[in-house]
Amino acid sequence: MAVTVTDNEPGDVVDPSEVSSPRSWRRAFADLAQGWRQRPLWGYLGWQDIKQRYRRSVLGPLWISISMGVIALGLGILYSALFQISLATFLPHVAVGLLIWNFVSGCILEGSEVFIANEGLIKFLPAPLSLHIYRLVWRQTLFFLHNLVVWVVLMVVFPHPLGFSSLLAVPAFALLAVNGAWVAILAGILATRFRDIPPIIASVTQLVFYLTPIVWSVDILSDNPAARERAQLVELNPVFHFVEIVRQPLLGQEIVGRYWLVTGVITVVGWTAALVCLRNYRSRVAYWV
């Protein structure tokens, strides 16, 4: 007699149709819940990923902040001279933009290979798929926190009018992390099925970097009457809104409400698509890898 393995807890009332079918909303949500309950495991693994990367290094994870600081300094000096903008204004703009972009690009690029890279664990470890997603987002969060050292230094060297609105950076980053999770789920499952997806995502991500005001500013185009209307096209870039909801409070700038509205809509739509994908193809990932 065949035995069906389910995700049910003792005492649960189970719909027979969901037991027989691997495609069920209950199993999709159970995967996310079980992965979240394993926080000690993916928290430890995420921290070990960073330690392993800088093993036998004198400065260790501080290289994360040093490398980003050097890149931000070089780009800030170069583009502030090209655009004829004060370095005290433009360098923090570039540095914080890179800080946020590194998190975004990390979730996208590593998310597209999150299941492929964990092939051995997926095949031989009975763990929910979301565990690998949480591990990825946690690792990128640690990178982000390390890089915040650069922001602290810049705020000391180039003081900005920070106030209580700066605390909005915390929920803004939380919203960013929530979106990083659904991006990793969606990209990870698609890339596992179609192996051409990761290089395509890498190329598109590089293009998005240049289309997002990281090393340039929308204000520069807005001040030019000939380019003012074209500057508004940047609002069609979804990454722009996520960058701004974090960068504005960190730099003490005026908070624009429509950026939060757009990111909220993207969050709902993105998680809906990710949950549908997780529901339909979660059980097939182990075969695809």
Coordinates of C-alpha atoms in Angstrom, one line a residue:
M1 CA 0.0 0.0 0.0
A2 CA 1.4 3.4 -1.0
V3 CA 2.0 5.9 1.7
T4 CA 1.5 9.6 1.0
V5 CA 3.9 12.0 2.7
T6 CA 2.2 15.4 3.6
D7 CA 3.1 18.6 5.3
N8 CA 0.3 18.2 7.8
E9 CA 0.5 18.6 11.5
P10 CA -1.1 16.1 13.8
G11 CA -4.8 16.8 14.3
D12 CA -5.1 18.9 11.2
V13 CA -8.3 18.4 9.1
V14 CA -7.0 17.7 5.6
D15 CA -8.8 18.1 2.3
P16 CA -8.4 14.8 0.4
S17 CA -7.9 16.7 -2.9
E18 CA -4.9 18.5 -1.4
V19 CA -3.3 15.4 -0.1
S20 CA -3.4 13.7 -3.5
S21 CA -2.1 16.7 -5.4
P22 CA 1.3 18.3 -4.9
R23 CA -0.1 21.5 -6.3
S24 CA -1.9 23.1 -3.4
W25 CA -2.0 26.5 -1.8
R26 CA -1.7 24.8 1.6
R27 CA 1.6 23.2 0.7
A28 CA 3.0 26.5 -0.7
F29 CA 2.2 28.4 2.4
A30 CA 3.4 25.5 4.6
D31 CA 6.7 25.6 2.8
L32 CA 7.1 29.3 3.7
A33 CA 6.1 28.8 7.3
Q34 CA 8.3 25.8 7.8
G35 CA 11.3 27.7 6.3
W36 CA 10.7 30.6 8.6
R37 CA 10.6 28.4 11.7
Q38 CA 14.1 27.1 10.8
R39 CA 15.6 30.6 11.4
P40 CA 18.5 29.2 13.5
L41 CA 19.6 27.0 10.6
W42 CA 19.4 29.5 7.7
G43 CA 20.7 32.3 10.0
Y44 CA 23.8 30.2 10.8
L45 CA 24.3 29.2 7.2
G46 CA 24.0 32.8 6.0
W47 CA 26.6 33.9 8.4
Q48 CA 28.9 31.0 7.5
D49 CA 28.6 32.0 3.9
I50 CA 30.2 35.3 4.6
K51 CA 32.9 33.9 6.9
Q52 CA 33.8 31.3 4.3
R53 CA 34.1 33.9 1.6
Y54 CA 36.7 35.8 3.7
R55 CA 38.4 32.9 5.3
R56 CA 42.1 33.5 6.2
S57 CA 41.6 37.2 5.4
V58 CA 43.1 39.7 7.9
L59 CA 40.3 42.2 7.7
G60 CA 37.6 39.6 7.0
P61 CA 34.1 40.9 6.2
L62 CA 35.4 44.5 6.5
W63 CA 36.5 44.0 2.9
I64 CA 32.9 44.3 2.0
S65 CA 32.7 47.8 3.2
I66 CA 36.1 48.8 2.0
S67 CA 35.5 47.6 -1.6
M68 CA 32.1 49.4 -1.7
G69 CA 33.6 52.6 -0.2
V70 CA 36.4 52.7 -2.8
I71 CA 34.0 52.2 -5.7
A72 CA 31.6 54.9 -4.3
L73 CA 34.5 57.4 -3.7
G74 CA 35.8 56.9 -7.3
L75 CA 32.4 57.2 -8.9
G76 CA 31.4 60.1 -6.7
I77 CA 34.5 62.1 -7.5
L78 CA 34.2 61.3 -11.3
Y79 CA 30.5 62.0 -11.8
S80 CA 30.5 65.1 -9.5
A81 CA 33.1 66.6 -11.7
L82 CA 31.3 65.6 -14.9
F83 CA 28.0 66.9 -13.7
Q84 CA 29.5 69.9 -11.8
I85 CA 27.8 69.0 -8.6
S86 CA 29.2 69.5 -5.1
L87 CA 31.1 66.4 -3.9
A88 CA 29.5 66.8 -0.4
T89 CA 26.1 66.4 -2.1
F90 CA 26.8 63.9 -4.8
L91 CA 29.1 61.4 -3.0
P92 CA 26.5 60.4 -0.3
H93 CA 23.9 60.1 -3.2
V94 CA 26.1 57.7 -5.1
A95 CA 27.3 55.8 -2.0
V96 CA 23.8 55.2 -0.6
G97 CA 22.6 54.3 -4.1
L98 CA 25.3 51.7 -4.5
L99 CA 24.5 50.4 -1.0
I100 CA 20.9 49.7 -1.9
W101 CA 21.8 48.5 -5.4
N102 CA 24.2 45.9 -4.1
F103 CA 21.3 44.4 -2.1
V104 CA 18.9 44.5 -5.0
S105 CA 21.3 43.0 -7.5
G106 CA 22.4 40.4 -5.0
C107 CA 18.8 39.2 -4.5
I108 CA 18.3 39.1 -8.3
L109 CA 21.5 37.5 -9.5
E110 CA 22.0 35.0 -6.6
G111 CA 18.2 34.4 -6.6
S112 CA 18.3 33.2 -10.2
E113 CA 20.8 30.4 -9.1
V114 CA 19.6 29.9 -5.5
F115 CA 18.2 26.4 -6.2
I116 CA 20.9 25.4 -8.7
A117 CA 23.6 26.3 -6.2
N118 CA 22.0 24.2 -3.5
E119 CA 21.4 21.2 -5.6
G120 CA 22.9 18.8 -3.1
L121 CA 20.9 20.1 -0.2
I122 CA 17.7 20.0 -2.1
K123 CA 18.1 16.4 -3.2
F124 CA 19.4 15.0 0.0
L125 CA 18.1 17.2 2.8
P126 CA 14.3 17.1 3.6
A127 CA 13.9 20.9 4.0
P128 CA 11.5 23.4 2.6
L129 CA 12.6 25.3 -0.5
S130 CA 12.0 28.6 1.3
L131 CA 14.9 27.9 3.6
H132 CA 17.3 28.6 0.8
I133 CA 15.4 31.8 0.0
Y134 CA 15.6 33.0 3.6
R135 CA 19.3 32.1 3.7
L136 CA 19.9 34.2 0.6
V137 CA 18.0 37.3 1.8
W138 CA 19.7 37.0 5.2
R139 CA 23.1 36.9 3.6
Q140 CA 22.4 40.0 1.5
T141 CA 21.1 41.7 4.6
L142 CA 24.4 41.1 6.4
F143 CA 26.2 42.6 3.4
F144 CA 23.9 45.6 3.6
L145 CA 24.6 46.1 7.3
H146 CA 28.3 45.8 6.8
N147 CA 28.2 48.5 4.1
L148 CA 26.2 50.8 6.4
V149 CA 29.6 51.7 7.8
V150 CA 30.3 53.7 4.7
W151 CA 27.1 55.6 5.2
V152 CA 28.0 56.4 8.8
V153 CA 31.4 57.7 7.7
L154 CA 29.8 59.9 5.1
M155 CA 27.3 61.4 7.5
V156 CA 30.2 62.3 9.8
V157 CA 32.3 63.9 7.0
F158 CA 29.3 65.4 5.1
P159 CA 26.5 66.0 7.6
H160 CA 23.0 65.9 6.3
P161 CA 19.8 67.1 8.1
L162 CA 18.7 63.8 9.5
G163 CA 15.5 63.7 11.6
F164 CA 12.8 61.3 12.8
S165 CA 11.9 60.7 9.1
S166 CA 15.2 58.9 8.8
L167 CA 13.7 56.1 10.8
L168 CA 11.6 55.3 7.8
A169 CA 14.7 53.6 6.4
V170 CA 14.0 50.6 8.6
P171 CA 10.5 49.7 7.2
A172 CA 11.7 50.7 3.8
F173 CA 14.5 48.2 3.9
A174 CA 12.2 45.6 5.4
L175 CA 9.9 46.1 2.4
L176 CA 13.0 45.8 0.1
A177 CA 13.9 42.5 1.8
V178 CA 10.3 41.2 1.4
N179 CA 10.5 41.9 -2.3
G180 CA 13.9 40.4 -2.6
A181 CA 12.4 37.1 -1.3
W182 CA 9.7 36.9 -4.0
V183 CA 12.2 37.9 -6.7
A184 CA 14.4 35.0 -5.6
I185 CA 11.5 32.5 -5.5
L186 CA 10.3 33.5 -9.0
A187 CA 13.7 33.8 -10.6
G188 CA 15.0 30.7 -8.9
I189 CA 12.2 28.4 -10.0
L190 CA 12.3 29.7 -13.6
A191 CA 16.0 29.5 -13.8
T192 CA 16.0 25.9 -12.5
R193 CA 13.6 24.9 -15.3
F194 CA 15.2 27.0 -18.0
R195 CA 19.0 27.3 -17.6
D196 CA 19.2 30.1 -20.1
I197 CA 17.5 32.4 -17.6
P198 CA 20.5 33.2 -15.3
P199 CA 22.6 34.8 -18.1
I200 CA 19.6 36.7 -19.4
I201 CA 18.9 38.0 -15.9
A202 CA 22.5 39.0 -15.5
S203 CA 22.5 41.0 -18.7
V204 CA 19.2 42.7 -17.9
T205 CA 20.4 43.5 -14.3
Q206 CA 23.5 45.2 -15.7
L207 CA 21.2 47.3 -18.0
V208 CA 18.9 48.2 -15.2
F209 CA 21.9 49.6 -13.2
Y210 CA 22.5 52.2 -15.9
L211 CA 18.8 53.0 -16.2
T212 CA 18.5 53.6 -12.4
P213 CA 19.7 56.9 -10.9
I214 CA 22.6 55.3 -8.9
V215 CA 25.5 57.3 -10.3
W216 CA 23.4 60.0 -11.7
S217 CA 20.5 62.0 -10.4
V218 CA 17.0 62.7 -11.7
D219 CA 17.4 66.3 -10.6
I220 CA 20.2 66.8 -13.1
L221 CA 17.8 66.0 -16.0
S222 CA 14.9 67.8 -14.4
D223 CA 17.0 71.1 -14.3
N224 CA 17.4 70.8 -18.1
P225 CA 14.3 72.0 -19.9
A226 CA 15.1 69.9 -22.9
A227 CA 15.4 66.7 -20.9
R228 CA 12.7 67.4 -18.2
E229 CA 10.0 65.3 -19.9
R230 CA 12.4 62.4 -20.5
A231 CA 13.5 62.5 -16.9
Q232 CA 10.0 61.4 -15.9
L233 CA 10.4 58.1 -17.8
V234 CA 12.6 56.9 -14.9
E235 CA 9.4 56.4 -12.9
L236 CA 8.7 53.5 -15.2
N237 CA 11.7 51.7 -13.7
P238 CA 10.4 49.8 -10.6
V239 CA 13.9 49.6 -9.1
F240 CA 14.0 53.4 -8.9
H241 CA 11.1 53.4 -6.4
F242 CA 12.7 50.9 -4.1
V243 CA 16.0 52.8 -4.2
E244 CA 14.3 56.1 -3.3
I245 CA 12.2 54.8 -0.4
V246 CA 15.5 53.8 1.3
R247 CA 17.8 56.5 0.1
Q248 CA 15.5 59.5 0.9
P249 CA 15.3 58.8 4.7
L250 CA 19.0 57.9 4.9
L251 CA 20.0 61.2 3.3
G252 CA 17.4 63.3 5.2
Q253 CA 15.5 64.2 2.0
E254 CA 11.8 64.9 1.6
I255 CA 9.8 61.7 1.6
V256 CA 7.7 61.2 -1.6
G257 CA 4.6 59.2 -0.9
R258 CA 4.0 57.9 -4.4
Y259 CA 7.3 55.9 -4.2
W260 CA 5.8 54.0 -1.3
L261 CA 2.5 53.4 -3.1
V262 CA 4.3 52.0 -6.2
T263 CA 6.5 49.7 -4.1
G264 CA 3.4 48.5 -2.2
V265 CA 1.6 47.6 -5.4
I266 CA 4.7 45.8 -6.8
T267 CA 5.0 43.9 -3.5
V268 CA 1.4 42.5 -3.8
V269 CA 1.7 41.7 -7.5
G270 CA 5.2 40.1 -7.1
W271 CA 4.2 37.9 -4.2
T272 CA 1.0 36.8 -6.0
A273 CA 3.1 35.7 -9.0
A274 CA 5.7 34.0 -6.7
L275 CA 3.1 32.1 -4.7
V276 CA 1.4 30.9 -7.9
C277 CA 4.8 29.7 -9.2
L278 CA 5.6 28.1 -5.8
R279 CA 2.3 26.3 -5.7
N280 CA 2.5 24.9 -9.2
Y281 CA 6.2 24.0 -9.4
R282 CA 7.5 23.6 -5.9
S283 CA 7.4 19.8 -6.1
R284 CA 9.3 19.7 -9.4
V285 CA 12.4 21.7 -8.4
A286 CA 14.1 18.7 -6.9
Y287 CA 13.8 17.0 -10.3
W288 CA 14.9 20.0 -12.3
V289 CA 18.1 20.7 -10.4

